[in-house]
Amino acid sequence: MTLNRPLFKHIRNHNALFTELAQYRQQAVASLGMKEYEFHKTPKFVDGQGRRLTIEPERSIVLPSVHDLAGVKTKLAQAIPSLTMVTHSEIGYRYPTAALAGLDAPFIKRMRSEYFHRVDEDRSICRPVNLSYGIKSRGKADNRQEYEVWMPDEAPDQSPLPLLIDRYGEDLPDDVRHFAQQPSRVHGWMGVKRAAFEALYQNPAVCGDLIICVALSVDAYNIGAKPDLSFSPEAESSIAVSNAELEWEIEGYYAPREWQFHHDDVWRAINHTLEAINAPLRDFYGNSIVPLTESKTERILSTIKAMGVTTEEIDALDLQPWEFVQSESLHRVKSHDPSRPVNFLGRLNRLFYQPDRQLPSLNWMHDLIS
């Protein structure tokens, strides 16, 4: 490990993690000579009809292997002189994410939980904490609506609608509100390990006095071949797809104190920043990019369908996301041995530790992309 990564010490404490990360970001702004600048979150997007929408301004590219992204951090810094990397901002995650809605759904439902080792526990075992529930509009080509809430007391069996209303209020459109009320069912799973870092982008000609904050991440991921992660004869494995994704997302912006907010100016700067990072990446990886227009959650759905799993089979399984938090199912048994209960947590760990498709360590990924 060639770089000091102090944020790894906070990997179980999100409040401490994001507080310290903000301090490093502020130090990076100060190092640019910007005095009395204040941080602002990405604003709500107001459309032509006056609706305030929660928009996720991000882009991503998919590559065959995480090895393809070796040195991407250095390459971006050299290609975009106005992009300043935030020192010590590296932080890694490992998490499984479940698709809770089918291909025909108007939006995507997602359940995600971060996975950490217990102290002195076997490193080949991960356990879920910090369960979140999210709804996204479909596709990844343009800015998407995204709504996400953390579930209380690790209770994903509770209805998330009150939390969504409490957090988003008038920003929650009726179609999203109604979609959240529909029962959820697991359609498939993905295991992800993520190496992430932050950067600051400046371009006075387009962004004026604003400094745009960009979060970049590299995800190595495996998609399960069946919704319950059992062995698939078609794939000869419990894993169907292994790829990598580079994602860049706008976190917010810094502006001079007393700066007057102008909606269109901020969103012009945000969209310009997304494209400014996209341009050199297309040059670097144009011949390797996998031509996908799906989000990662949608990729779970299309992969499961491609493996021949039918809607009827998913309905019959009737899997619920909280079952994968349990070591053993209380009412599910192995098909070949009804005396043995199904260990969903063990199956979920296959997405990370299956020997022939084991996901790399977080520090290895950070070393690779630096």
CSV table of C-alpha atoms in Angstrom, one decimal:
chain,number,residue,atom,x,y,z
A,1,MET,CA,0.0,0.0,0.0
A,2,THR,CA,1.8,3.1,-1.3
A,3,LEU,CA,-0.6,5.8,0.0
A,4,ASN,CA,-1.8,6.9,3.4
A,5,ARG,CA,-5.5,6.2,3.5
A,6,PRO,CA,-6.7,7.4,6.9
A,7,LEU,CA,-10.4,7.1,6.1
A,8,PHE,CA,-10.2,3.4,6.3
A,9,LYS,CA,-10.0,3.7,10.1
A,10,HIS,CA,-13.6,5.0,10.0
A,11,ILE,CA,-15.1,2.4,7.8
A,12,ARG,CA,-17.6,1.3,10.5
A,13,ASN,CA,-18.5,4.9,11.6
A,14,HIS,CA,-20.2,6.9,8.8
A,15,ASN,CA,-20.5,10.1,10.8
A,16,ALA,CA,-16.8,10.2,11.5
A,17,LEU,CA,-16.0,9.2,8.0
A,18,PHE,CA,-17.9,11.9,6.2
A,19,THR,CA,-16.9,14.5,8.7
A,20,GLU,CA,-13.2,13.8,8.1
A,21,LEU,CA,-13.8,13.6,4.4
A,22,ALA,CA,-15.3,17.0,4.4
A,23,GLN,CA,-12.3,18.4,6.2
A,24,TYR,CA,-9.9,17.0,3.5
A,25,ARG,CA,-12.2,18.5,0.8
A,26,GLN,CA,-12.1,21.9,2.6
A,27,GLN,CA,-8.3,21.7,2.8
A,28,ALA,CA,-8.1,21.0,-0.9
A,29,VAL,CA,-10.2,24.1,-1.6
A,30,ALA,CA,-8.0,26.2,0.6
A,31,SER,CA,-4.9,24.9,-1.2
A,32,LEU,CA,-6.3,26.4,-4.4
A,33,GLY,CA,-6.2,29.8,-2.8
A,34,MET,CA,-10.0,30.1,-2.4
A,35,LYS,CA,-10.8,31.9,0.8
A,36,GLU,CA,-14.2,32.1,2.4
A,37,TYR,CA,-15.7,29.5,0.1
A,38,GLU,CA,-18.7,27.5,1.4
A,39,PHE,CA,-19.9,24.0,0.4
A,40,HIS,CA,-23.4,23.5,-1.0
A,41,LYS,CA,-25.1,20.2,-1.8
A,42,THR,CA,-26.3,19.4,-5.3
A,43,PRO,CA,-29.5,21.4,-5.6
A,44,LYS,CA,-32.9,20.1,-6.5
A,45,PHE,CA,-33.6,20.3,-10.3
A,46,VAL,CA,-36.5,22.4,-11.2
A,47,ASP,CA,-38.1,21.3,-14.5
A,48,GLY,CA,-40.1,23.3,-17.0
A,49,GLN,CA,-43.3,22.7,-15.2
A,50,GLY,CA,-41.8,23.9,-11.9
A,51,ARG,CA,-41.5,20.5,-10.3
A,52,ARG,CA,-38.6,20.1,-7.9
A,53,LEU,CA,-36.9,16.7,-8.6
A,54,THR,CA,-34.1,14.9,-6.8
A,55,ILE,CA,-31.6,14.3,-9.7
A,56,GLU,CA,-28.5,12.2,-9.5
A,57,PRO,CA,-25.9,13.9,-11.7
A,58,GLU,CA,-23.6,11.0,-12.6
A,59,ARG,CA,-22.1,9.2,-15.5
A,60,SER,CA,-20.3,5.8,-15.8
A,61,ILE,CA,-18.5,3.5,-18.2
A,62,VAL,CA,-18.4,-0.3,-17.9
A,63,LEU,CA,-15.2,-2.3,-18.7
A,64,PRO,CA,-14.5,-6.0,-19.0
A,65,SER,CA,-12.2,-6.1,-15.9
A,66,VAL,CA,-11.0,-3.9,-13.1
A,67,HIS,CA,-7.5,-4.4,-14.4
A,68,ASP,CA,-8.4,-2.2,-17.4
A,69,LEU,CA,-8.6,0.8,-15.0
A,70,ALA,CA,-5.0,0.7,-13.8
A,71,GLY,CA,-3.7,4.2,-13.1
A,72,VAL,CA,-7.0,5.9,-14.0
A,73,LYS,CA,-6.6,8.5,-11.3
A,74,THR,CA,-3.2,9.6,-12.6
A,75,LYS,CA,-4.4,9.6,-16.2
A,76,LEU,CA,-7.4,11.9,-15.3
A,77,ALA,CA,-5.2,14.3,-13.4
A,78,GLN,CA,-2.8,14.6,-16.3
A,79,ALA,CA,-5.6,14.9,-18.9
A,80,ILE,CA,-7.6,17.5,-17.1
A,81,PRO,CA,-5.3,20.2,-15.5
A,82,SER,CA,-8.3,21.9,-13.9
A,83,LEU,CA,-9.2,18.7,-12.0
A,84,THR,CA,-7.6,18.7,-8.5
A,85,MET,CA,-7.5,15.4,-6.6
A,86,VAL,CA,-8.5,15.6,-2.9
A,87,THR,CA,-5.6,14.2,-0.8
A,88,HIS,CA,-6.4,11.4,1.5
A,89,SER,CA,-10.0,11.0,0.2
A,90,GLU,CA,-9.6,7.3,-0.7
A,91,ILE,CA,-12.2,5.1,0.9
A,92,GLY,CA,-13.4,1.6,-0.1
A,93,TYR,CA,-16.7,-0.2,0.4
A,94,ARG,CA,-18.0,-3.7,-0.2
A,95,TYR,CA,-21.7,-4.2,-0.5
A,96,PRO,CA,-24.4,-6.5,-2.0
A,97,THR,CA,-27.2,-4.8,-3.8
A,98,ALA,CA,-30.5,-6.4,-4.7
A,99,ALA,CA,-32.9,-5.6,-7.5
A,100,LEU,CA,-36.4,-5.6,-6.0
A,101,ALA,CA,-38.4,-4.8,-9.2
A,102,GLY,CA,-38.7,-6.5,-12.6
A,103,LEU,CA,-37.8,-5.5,-16.1
A,104,ASP,CA,-41.2,-4.1,-16.7
A,105,ALA,CA,-41.3,-1.8,-13.7
A,106,PRO,CA,-41.4,1.9,-14.5
A,107,PHE,CA,-38.7,2.6,-11.9
A,108,ILE,CA,-36.0,0.4,-10.2
A,109,LYS,CA,-36.2,-0.6,-6.6
A,110,ARG,CA,-32.9,-1.4,-4.8
A,111,MET,CA,-31.9,-2.7,-1.4
A,112,ARG,CA,-28.3,-2.2,-0.5
A,113,SER,CA,-26.3,-3.0,2.6
A,114,GLU,CA,-22.6,-2.4,3.3
A,115,TYR,CA,-20.6,-5.4,4.4
A,116,PHE,CA,-17.8,-5.4,7.0
A,117,HIS,CA,-15.7,-7.9,8.8
A,118,ARG,CA,-16.2,-8.3,12.5
A,119,VAL,CA,-13.1,-7.8,14.6
A,120,ASP,CA,-10.8,-10.8,14.5
A,121,GLU,CA,-13.3,-12.6,12.2
A,122,ASP,CA,-12.4,-14.9,9.3
A,123,ARG,CA,-11.6,-12.5,6.4
A,124,SER,CA,-13.7,-14.7,4.1
A,125,ILE,CA,-16.9,-13.7,5.9
A,126,CYS,CA,-18.8,-10.4,5.6
A,127,ARG,CA,-21.9,-9.3,7.4
A,128,PRO,CA,-24.4,-6.6,6.4
A,129,VAL,CA,-25.0,-3.3,8.2
A,130,ASN,CA,-26.5,0.0,7.2
A,131,LEU,CA,-29.3,-1.2,5.0
A,132,SER,CA,-30.7,1.3,2.6
A,133,TYR,CA,-33.7,1.3,0.3
A,134,GLY,CA,-33.7,3.3,-3.0
A,135,ILE,CA,-35.8,4.1,-6.0
A,136,LYS,CA,-34.3,5.3,-9.3
A,137,SER,CA,-35.6,6.2,-12.7
A,138,ARG,CA,-34.5,3.7,-15.4
A,139,GLY,CA,-31.4,4.0,-17.5
A,140,LYS,CA,-28.1,5.6,-17.0
A,141,ALA,CA,-27.5,7.8,-20.0
A,142,ASP,CA,-28.9,11.0,-18.5
A,143,ASN,CA,-29.4,12.5,-15.1
A,144,ARG,CA,-31.8,10.3,-13.1
A,145,GLN,CA,-34.2,10.8,-10.3
A,146,GLU,CA,-32.9,9.0,-7.2
A,147,TYR,CA,-34.4,8.6,-3.8
A,148,GLU,CA,-32.7,6.7,-1.0
A,149,VAL,CA,-33.4,6.2,2.7
A,150,TRP,CA,-31.6,4.3,5.4
A,151,MET,CA,-33.8,1.7,7.0
A,152,PRO,CA,-34.1,1.9,10.8
A,153,ASP,CA,-32.7,-0.8,13.0
A,154,GLU,CA,-31.7,-2.9,10.0
A,155,ALA,CA,-35.4,-3.5,9.3
A,156,PRO,CA,-35.9,-3.8,5.5
A,157,ASP,CA,-39.2,-5.5,6.1
A,158,GLN,CA,-40.8,-2.2,7.1
A,159,SER,CA,-42.5,0.0,4.5
A,160,PRO,CA,-40.0,2.7,3.4
A,161,LEU,CA,-42.8,5.1,2.2
A,162,PRO,CA,-43.0,7.1,5.5
A,163,LEU,CA,-39.2,7.6,5.4
A,164,LEU,CA,-39.3,8.7,1.7
A,165,ILE,CA,-42.0,11.2,2.4
A,166,ASP,CA,-40.3,12.5,5.5
A,167,ARG,CA,-37.0,13.0,3.7
A,168,TYR,CA,-38.2,14.2,0.3
A,169,GLY,CA,-41.6,15.7,1.0
A,170,GLU,CA,-42.8,17.7,-2.0
A,171,ASP,CA,-39.9,16.4,-4.1
A,172,LEU,CA,-41.5,12.9,-4.2
A,173,PRO,CA,-43.5,12.7,-7.4
A,174,ASP,CA,-46.8,10.8,-7.3
A,175,ASP,CA,-45.6,8.0,-9.6
A,176,VAL,CA,-42.6,7.4,-7.4
A,177,ARG,CA,-44.7,7.5,-4.2
A,178,HIS,CA,-47.2,4.9,-5.6
A,179,PHE,CA,-44.3,2.7,-6.8
A,180,ALA,CA,-42.8,2.7,-3.3
A,181,GLN,CA,-46.0,1.3,-1.9
A,182,GLN,CA,-46.0,-1.8,-4.1
A,183,PRO,CA,-44.7,-5.0,-2.4
A,184,SER,CA,-41.0,-5.7,-3.1
A,185,ARG,CA,-39.5,-9.0,-4.2
A,186,VAL,CA,-35.9,-10.0,-4.8
A,187,HIS,CA,-35.2,-10.5,-8.5
A,188,GLY,CA,-31.4,-10.8,-8.2
A,189,TRP,CA,-28.2,-9.8,-6.4
A,190,MET,CA,-24.8,-8.2,-7.1
A,191,GLY,CA,-21.7,-8.1,-5.0
A,192,VAL,CA,-19.6,-5.0,-5.3
A,193,LYS,CA,-16.2,-3.8,-4.0
A,194,ARG,CA,-15.6,-0.1,-4.5
A,195,ALA,CA,-12.5,2.1,-4.5
A,196,ALA,CA,-13.5,5.7,-4.3
A,197,PHE,CA,-11.8,9.1,-4.2
A,198,GLU,CA,-12.8,12.8,-4.6
A,199,ALA,CA,-11.7,15.6,-6.9
A,200,LEU,CA,-12.5,19.3,-7.5
A,201,TYR,CA,-13.1,20.8,-10.9
A,202,GLN,CA,-12.7,24.4,-12.0
A,203,ASN,CA,-13.5,26.1,-15.3
A,204,PRO,CA,-14.1,29.9,-14.9
A,205,ALA,CA,-15.3,30.2,-18.5
A,206,VAL,CA,-18.2,27.9,-17.9
A,207,CYS,CA,-18.5,27.5,-14.1
A,208,GLY,CA,-17.7,31.0,-13.1
A,209,ASP,CA,-16.6,31.2,-9.4
A,210,LEU,CA,-17.9,27.7,-8.6
A,211,ILE,CA,-15.7,24.8,-7.7
A,212,ILE,CA,-17.6,21.5,-8.5
A,213,CYS,CA,-17.0,18.5,-6.2
A,214,VAL,CA,-16.8,15.2,-8.0
A,215,ALA,CA,-16.9,11.7,-6.4
A,216,LEU,CA,-15.2,9.1,-8.5
A,217,SER,CA,-15.4,5.3,-7.9
A,218,VAL,CA,-14.2,2.1,-9.4
A,219,ASP,CA,-16.5,-0.9,-8.8
A,220,ALA,CA,-15.5,-4.5,-9.3
A,221,TYR,CA,-18.7,-6.6,-9.3
A,222,ASN,CA,-20.2,-10.0,-9.6
A,223,ILE,CA,-23.8,-10.7,-10.6
A,224,GLY,CA,-25.5,-13.8,-9.3
A,225,ALA,CA,-26.8,-16.3,-11.8
A,226,LYS,CA,-30.0,-17.0,-9.9
A,227,PRO,CA,-32.1,-14.8,-7.5
A,228,ASP,CA,-31.3,-17.1,-4.5
A,229,LEU,CA,-27.6,-17.4,-5.6
A,230,SER,CA,-27.8,-21.2,-5.9
A,231,PHE,CA,-25.7,-23.0,-8.5
A,232,SER,CA,-26.7,-22.4,-12.1
A,233,PRO,CA,-26.0,-25.3,-14.6
A,234,GLU,CA,-26.2,-22.7,-17.4
A,235,ALA,CA,-23.3,-20.6,-16.0
A,236,GLU,CA,-21.7,-23.6,-14.2
A,237,SER,CA,-21.4,-21.3,-11.2
A,238,SER,CA,-23.5,-19.2,-8.9
A,239,ILE,CA,-22.0,-16.1,-10.6
A,240,ALA,CA,-23.1,-15.1,-14.1
A,241,VAL,CA,-21.3,-11.8,-14.8
A,242,SER,CA,-18.1,-10.2,-13.6
A,243,ASN,CA,-17.3,-6.6,-14.8
A,244,ALA,CA,-16.0,-3.3,-13.6
A,245,GLU,CA,-17.5,0.2,-13.7
A,246,LEU,CA,-15.9,3.7,-13.4
A,247,GLU,CA,-18.5,6.1,-12.1
A,248,TRP,CA,-18.3,9.9,-11.5
A,249,GLU,CA,-20.9,11.8,-9.6
A,250,ILE,CA,-21.4,15.4,-8.6
A,251,GLU,CA,-21.6,15.8,-4.8
A,252,GLY,CA,-22.1,19.5,-4.7
A,253,TYR,CA,-20.1,22.7,-5.2
A,254,TYR,CA,-18.1,25.4,-3.4
A,255,ALA,CA,-19.1,29.0,-3.9
A,256,PRO,CA,-17.9,32.3,-2.4
A,257,ARG,CA,-19.6,33.5,0.7
A,258,GLU,CA,-22.7,35.6,-0.1
A,259,TRP,CA,-22.7,34.2,-3.6
A,260,GLN,CA,-26.3,34.3,-5.1
A,261,PHE,CA,-27.7,31.0,-6.2
A,262,HIS,CA,-28.8,30.8,-9.9
A,263,HIS,CA,-30.4,27.4,-10.7
A,264,ASP,CA,-29.6,27.4,-14.4
A,265,ASP,CA,-26.0,28.5,-13.8
A,266,VAL,CA,-25.3,25.7,-11.3
A,267,TRP,CA,-26.8,23.0,-13.5
A,268,ARG,CA,-24.9,24.3,-16.5
A,269,ALA,CA,-21.7,23.9,-14.4
A,270,ILE,CA,-22.7,20.5,-13.2
A,271,ASN,CA,-23.5,19.1,-16.7
A,272,HIS,CA,-20.3,20.6,-18.1
A,273,THR,CA,-18.2,18.9,-15.4
A,274,LEU,CA,-19.7,15.5,-16.2
A,275,GLU,CA,-18.8,15.9,-19.8
A,276,ALA,CA,-15.4,17.3,-19.1
A,277,ILE,CA,-14.5,14.1,-17.3
A,278,ASN,CA,-16.2,11.9,-19.9
A,279,ALA,CA,-14.1,13.2,-22.8
A,280,PRO,CA,-10.7,11.8,-21.8
A,281,LEU,CA,-12.2,8.6,-20.6
A,282,ARG,CA,-13.6,8.0,-24.0
A,283,ASP,CA,-10.1,8.5,-25.4
A,284,PHE,CA,-8.5,6.2,-22.9
A,285,TYR,CA,-11.0,3.3,-23.0
A,286,GLY,CA,-13.0,3.8,-26.2
A,287,ASN,CA,-12.0,0.4,-27.6
A,288,SER,CA,-12.7,-1.4,-24.3
A,289,ILE,CA,-16.0,0.1,-23.1
A,290,VAL,CA,-18.8,-2.4,-22.9
A,291,PRO,CA,-21.8,-0.8,-24.7
A,292,LEU,CA,-24.3,-0.9,-21.9
A,293,THR,CA,-27.1,1.6,-21.3
A,294,GLU,CA,-28.4,0.0,-18.1
A,295,SER,CA,-27.7,0.9,-14.5
A,296,LYS,CA,-26.1,-1.7,-12.4
A,297,THR,CA,-29.4,-2.6,-10.8
A,298,GLU,CA,-30.9,-3.0,-14.3
A,299,ARG,CA,-28.0,-5.2,-15.2
A,300,ILE,CA,-28.9,-7.6,-12.5
A,301,LEU,CA,-32.4,-7.9,-14.0
A,302,SER,CA,-31.2,-8.5,-17.6
A,303,THR,CA,-28.6,-11.0,-16.4
A,304,ILE,CA,-31.1,-13.0,-14.5
A,305,LYS,CA,-33.4,-13.0,-17.5
A,306,ALA,CA,-30.6,-14.0,-19.8
A,307,MET,CA,-29.8,-17.0,-17.6
A,308,GLY,CA,-33.3,-18.3,-18.3
A,309,VAL,CA,-34.9,-17.5,-14.9
A,310,THR,CA,-38.6,-16.7,-15.5
A,311,THR,CA,-40.9,-14.4,-13.7
A,312,GLU,CA,-42.9,-17.4,-12.5
A,313,GLU,CA,-39.8,-18.8,-10.8
A,314,ILE,CA,-39.1,-15.5,-9.1
A,315,ASP,CA,-42.7,-15.3,-7.9
A,316,ALA,CA,-42.5,-18.9,-6.6
A,317,LEU,CA,-39.3,-18.1,-4.7
A,318,ASP,CA,-40.9,-15.1,-3.1
A,319,LEU,CA,-37.5,-14.0,-1.8
A,320,GLN,CA,-37.5,-11.0,0.6
A,321,PRO,CA,-34.4,-8.9,1.1
A,322,TRP,CA,-34.1,-9.3,4.8
A,323,GLU,CA,-33.8,-13.1,4.4
A,324,PHE,CA,-30.2,-12.4,3.2
A,325,VAL,CA,-29.4,-10.8,6.6
A,326,GLN,CA,-30.1,-14.1,8.3
A,327,SER,CA,-27.6,-16.9,8.5
A,328,GLU,CA,-30.3,-19.5,8.0
A,329,SER,CA,-33.7,-19.3,6.6
A,330,LEU,CA,-36.5,-20.2,9.0
A,331,HIS,CA,-38.7,-21.8,6.2
A,332,ARG,CA,-36.5,-22.6,3.2
A,333,VAL,CA,-34.6,-25.8,2.7
A,334,LYS,CA,-32.1,-27.2,0.2
A,335,SER,CA,-33.8,-28.9,-2.7
A,336,HIS,CA,-31.6,-32.0,-2.6
A,337,ASP,CA,-31.8,-32.3,1.2
A,338,PRO,CA,-35.0,-31.0,2.9
A,339,SER,CA,-33.4,-31.6,6.3
A,340,ARG,CA,-30.9,-28.8,5.8
A,341,PRO,CA,-32.0,-25.1,5.9
A,342,VAL,CA,-30.7,-22.6,3.3
A,343,ASN,CA,-27.9,-20.3,4.4
A,344,PHE,CA,-28.6,-17.2,2.4
A,345,LEU,CA,-25.8,-15.3,4.1
A,346,GLY,CA,-23.3,-17.9,2.9
A,347,ARG,CA,-24.6,-17.7,-0.6
A,348,LEU,CA,-24.3,-14.0,-0.6
A,349,ASN,CA,-20.7,-14.3,0.4
A,350,ARG,CA,-20.1,-16.3,-2.8
A,351,LEU,CA,-20.5,-13.1,-4.7
A,352,PHE,CA,-17.3,-11.8,-3.0
A,353,TYR,CA,-15.3,-14.9,-2.3
A,354,GLN,CA,-16.1,-17.6,-4.9
A,355,PRO,CA,-12.5,-18.9,-5.6
A,356,ASP,CA,-12.5,-18.5,-9.4
A,357,ARG,CA,-14.1,-15.1,-9.4
A,358,GLN,CA,-13.0,-13.6,-6.1
A,359,LEU,CA,-13.3,-9.9,-5.9
A,360,PRO,CA,-10.1,-8.0,-5.1
A,361,SER,CA,-9.3,-6.4,-1.8
A,362,LEU,CA,-10.1,-2.7,-1.3
A,363,ASN,CA,-6.5,-1.6,-0.8
A,364,TRP,CA,-5.4,-3.6,-3.9
A,365,MET,CA,-8.0,-1.7,-5.9
A,366,HIS,CA,-6.9,1.7,-4.6
A,367,ASP,CA,-3.3,0.8,-5.4
A,368,LEU,CA,-4.3,-0.3,-8.9
A,369,ILE,CA,-6.2,2.9,-9.9
A,370,SER,CA,-3.7,5.4,-8.3
